[in-house]
C-alpha cells in the first residue's frame, strides 16, 4: 500500500528490499492488493476514486492475456 497514494522516497524501497527481498511477481500482485484499498476508498469517499479503480482493473485484466 506504500505505493498506492504517492509512495515513499526511493531510499525507503531500496532499504526495504535489501532487508526483505520481494518475491517474484510482486510488481503484478501489488495492483491486486491495492485494488481492495481503492474499492474501499471508492465506497467510503465516492466517485473520485472510480478512475483509479477502472485503471487498475484494466491493468489486471491485461495480465490475464
GROMACS .gro file of N, CA and C in nm:
model
  195
    1UNK      N    1   0.082  -0.120   0.000
    1UNK     CA    2   0.000   0.000   0.000
    1UNK      C    3   0.087   0.126   0.000
    2UNK      N    4   0.215   0.111   0.030
    2UNK     CA    5   0.301   0.229   0.032
    2UNK      C    6   0.314   0.294  -0.104
    3UNK      N    7   0.284   0.220  -0.210
    3UNK     CA    8   0.297   0.276  -0.345
    3UNK      C    9   0.164   0.327  -0.399
    4UNK      N   10   0.057   0.314  -0.323
    4UNK     CA   11  -0.076   0.346  -0.373
    4UNK      C   12  -0.101   0.496  -0.383
    5UNK      N   13  -0.076   0.569  -0.279
    5UNK     CA   14  -0.108   0.712  -0.277
    5UNK      C   15   0.019   0.796  -0.266
    6UNK      N   16   0.099   0.793  -0.369
    6UNK     CA   17   0.217   0.877  -0.373
    6UNK      C   18   0.347   0.808  -0.339
    7UNK      N   19   0.343   0.714  -0.247
    7UNK     CA   20   0.462   0.638  -0.214
    7UNK      C   21   0.559   0.711  -0.123
    8UNK      N   22   0.668   0.644  -0.095
    8UNK     CA   23   0.774   0.697  -0.011
    8UNK      C   24   0.896   0.727  -0.097
    9UNK      N   25   0.998   0.778  -0.034
    9UNK     CA   26   1.123   0.809  -0.106
    9UNK      C   27   1.187   0.679  -0.156
   10UNK      N   28   1.260   0.685  -0.268
   10UNK     CA   29   1.326   0.565  -0.323
   10UNK      C   30   1.417   0.495  -0.223
   11UNK      N   31   1.479   0.571  -0.132
   11UNK     CA   32   1.566   0.510  -0.031
   11UNK      C   33   1.490   0.412   0.058
   12UNK      N   34   1.365   0.441   0.086
   12UNK     CA   35   1.283   0.351   0.167
   12UNK      C   36   1.272   0.215   0.099
   13UNK      N   37   1.238   0.216  -0.030
   13UNK     CA   38   1.217   0.090  -0.103
   13UNK      C   39   1.346   0.012  -0.120
   14UNK      N   40   1.455   0.080  -0.147
   14UNK     CA   41   1.581   0.007  -0.165
   14UNK      C   42   1.627  -0.053  -0.033
   15UNK      N   43   1.610   0.019   0.076
   15UNK     CA   44   1.647  -0.034   0.207
   15UNK      C   45   1.556  -0.151   0.245
   16UNK      N   46   1.427  -0.137   0.219
   16UNK     CA   47   1.333  -0.245   0.250
   16UNK      C   48   1.372  -0.371   0.174
   17UNK      N   49   1.394  -0.357   0.045
   17UNK     CA   50   1.426  -0.474  -0.038
   17UNK      C   51   1.561  -0.535   0.000
   18UNK      N   52   1.651  -0.454   0.049
   18UNK     CA   53   1.780  -0.505   0.094
   18UNK      C   54   1.762  -0.600   0.214
   19UNK      N   55   1.668  -0.566   0.301
   19UNK     CA   56   1.644  -0.647   0.420
   19UNK      C   57   1.537  -0.754   0.399
   20UNK      N   58   1.440  -0.725   0.315
   20UNK     CA   59   1.330  -0.817   0.288
   20UNK      C   60   1.308  -0.824   0.136
   21UNK      N   61   1.386  -0.904   0.065
   21UNK     CA   62   1.373  -0.911  -0.080
   21UNK      C   63   1.229  -0.946  -0.123
   22UNK      N   64   1.184  -0.878  -0.225
   22UNK     CA   65   1.048  -0.901  -0.276
   22UNK      C   66   1.043  -1.031  -0.355
   23UNK      N   67   0.935  -1.105  -0.336
   23UNK     CA   68   0.916  -1.228  -0.411
   23UNK      C   69   0.888  -1.198  -0.558
   24UNK      N   70   0.919  -1.294  -0.643
   24UNK     CA   71   0.889  -1.281  -0.786
   24UNK      C   72   0.740  -1.255  -0.804
   25UNK      N   73   0.707  -1.168  -0.895
   25UNK     CA   74   0.567  -1.137  -0.924
   25UNK      C   75   0.510  -1.023  -0.843
   26UNK      N   76   0.591  -0.964  -0.757
   26UNK     CA   77   0.540  -0.854  -0.673
   26UNK      C   78   0.483  -0.741  -0.758
   27UNK      N   79   0.553  -0.704  -0.864
   27UNK     CA   80   0.509  -0.591  -0.946
   27UNK      C   81   0.370  -0.613  -1.004
   28UNK      N   82   0.329  -0.737  -1.022
   28UNK     CA   83   0.194  -0.769  -1.069
   28UNK      C   84   0.097  -0.775  -0.951
   29UNK      N   85   0.135  -0.846  -0.846
   29UNK     CA   86   0.045  -0.866  -0.731
   29UNK      C   87   0.009  -0.737  -0.660
   30UNK      N   88   0.098  -0.640  -0.657
   30UNK     CA   89   0.070  -0.519  -0.582
   30UNK      C   90  -0.057  -0.450  -0.631
   31UNK      N   91  -0.086  -0.461  -0.759
   31UNK     CA   92  -0.207  -0.398  -0.814
   31UNK      C   93  -0.333  -0.469  -0.762
   32UNK      N   94  -0.325  -0.599  -0.750
   32UNK     CA   95  -0.439  -0.674  -0.695
   32UNK      C   96  -0.459  -0.639  -0.548
   33UNK      N   97  -0.352  -0.633  -0.472
   33UNK     CA   98  -0.361  -0.597  -0.330
   33UNK      C   99  -0.416  -0.455  -0.313
   34UNK      N  100  -0.370  -0.363  -0.396
   34UNK     CA  101  -0.414  -0.224  -0.384
   34UNK      C  102  -0.558  -0.204  -0.430
   35UNK      N  103  -0.609  -0.294  -0.513
   35UNK     CA  104  -0.747  -0.282  -0.559
   35UNK      C  105  -0.844  -0.281  -0.441
   36UNK      N  106  -0.819  -0.363  -0.341
   36UNK     CA  107  -0.905  -0.365  -0.223
   36UNK      C  108  -0.914  -0.225  -0.161
   37UNK      N  109  -0.801  -0.160  -0.144
   37UNK     CA  110  -0.799  -0.028  -0.080
   37UNK      C  111  -0.865   0.077  -0.170
   38UNK      N  112  -0.846   0.064  -0.300
   38UNK     CA  113  -0.913   0.157  -0.392
   38UNK      C  114  -1.064   0.140  -0.387
   39UNK      N  115  -1.111   0.016  -0.385
   39UNK     CA  116  -1.256  -0.009  -0.376
   39UNK      C  117  -1.312   0.043  -0.244
   40UNK      N  118  -1.236   0.026  -0.138
   40UNK     CA  119  -1.279   0.077  -0.008
   40UNK      C  120  -1.290   0.229  -0.011
   41UNK      N  121  -1.192   0.296  -0.070
   41UNK     CA  122  -1.197   0.442  -0.081
   41UNK      C  123  -1.313   0.486  -0.171
   42UNK      N  124  -1.337   0.412  -0.278
   42UNK     CA  125  -1.450   0.443  -0.366
   42UNK      C  126  -1.580   0.434  -0.288
   43UNK      N  127  -1.594   0.330  -0.207
   43UNK     CA  128  -1.714   0.311  -0.127
   43UNK      C  129  -1.730   0.420  -0.022
   44UNK      N  130  -1.622   0.454   0.045
   44UNK     CA  131  -1.631   0.550   0.156
   44UNK      C  132  -1.635   0.695   0.112
   45UNK      N  133  -1.558   0.729   0.007
   45UNK     CA  134  -1.539   0.869  -0.028
   45UNK      C  135  -1.596   0.909  -0.164
   46UNK      N  136  -1.647   0.813  -0.239
   46UNK     CA  137  -1.718   0.847  -0.361
   46UNK      C  138  -1.638   0.835  -0.489
   47UNK      N  139  -1.701   0.886  -0.594
   47UNK     CA  140  -1.657   0.868  -0.731
   47UNK      C  141  -1.520   0.920  -0.767
   48UNK      N  142  -1.457   0.996  -0.682
   48UNK     CA  143  -1.323   1.046  -0.712
   48UNK      C  144  -1.221   0.934  -0.731
   49UNK      N  145  -1.253   0.816  -0.682
   49UNK     CA  146  -1.162   0.702  -0.693
   49UNK      C  147  -1.200   0.607  -0.807
   50UNK      N  148  -1.311   0.636  -0.874
   50UNK     CA  149  -1.358   0.547  -0.980
   50UNK      C  150  -1.256   0.531  -1.092
   51UNK      N  151  -1.193   0.638  -1.133
   51UNK     CA  152  -1.094   0.630  -1.240
   51UNK      C  153  -0.977   0.540  -1.205
   52UNK      N  154  -0.930   0.550  -1.080
   52UNK     CA  155  -0.819   0.463  -1.037
   52UNK      C  156  -0.862   0.317  -1.031
   53UNK      N  157  -0.984   0.293  -0.987
   53UNK     CA  158  -1.036   0.155  -0.983
   53UNK      C  159  -1.043   0.099  -1.125
   54UNK      N  160  -1.098   0.176  -1.217
   54UNK     CA  161  -1.110   0.130  -1.355
   54UNK      C  162  -0.973   0.106  -1.418
   55UNK      N  163  -0.881   0.196  -1.393
   55UNK     CA  164  -0.746   0.182  -1.448
   55UNK      C  165  -0.679   0.056  -1.393
   56UNK      N  166  -0.694   0.031  -1.265
   56UNK     CA  167  -0.635  -0.087  -1.203
   56UNK      C  168  -0.698  -0.214  -1.256
   57UNK      N  169  -0.829  -0.214  -1.274
   57UNK     CA  170  -0.897  -0.332  -1.329
   57UNK      C  171  -0.850  -0.360  -1.472
   58UNK      N  172  -0.835  -0.256  -1.554
   58UNK     CA  173  -0.784  -0.275  -1.690
   58UNK      C  174  -0.643  -0.333  -1.688
   59UNK      N  175  -0.561  -0.281  -1.599
   59UNK     CA  176  -0.424  -0.331  -1.586
   59UNK      C  177  -0.424  -0.478  -1.545
   60UNK      N  178  -0.504  -0.513  -1.447
   60UNK     CA  179  -0.511  -0.653  -1.402
   60UNK      C  180  -0.564  -0.744  -1.511
   61UNK      N  181  -0.664  -0.699  -1.584
   61UNK     CA  182  -0.716  -0.780  -1.695
   61UNK      C  183  -0.611  -0.801  -1.802
   62UNK      N  184  -0.526  -0.701  -1.822
   62UNK     CA  185  -0.417  -0.715  -1.918
   62UNK      C  186  -0.318  -0.822  -1.880
   63UNK      N  187  -0.302  -0.847  -1.751
   63UNK     CA  188  -0.212  -0.953  -1.706
   63UNK      C  189  -0.266  -1.091  -1.739
   64UNK      N  190  -0.395  -1.102  -1.763
   64UNK     CA  191  -0.457  -1.231  -1.791
   64UNK      C  192  -0.437  -1.273  -1.937
   65UNK      N  193  -0.405  -1.177  -2.021
   65UNK     CA  194  -0.386  -1.209  -2.165
   65UNK      C  195  -0.261  -1.291  -2.188
   0.00000   0.00000   0.00000
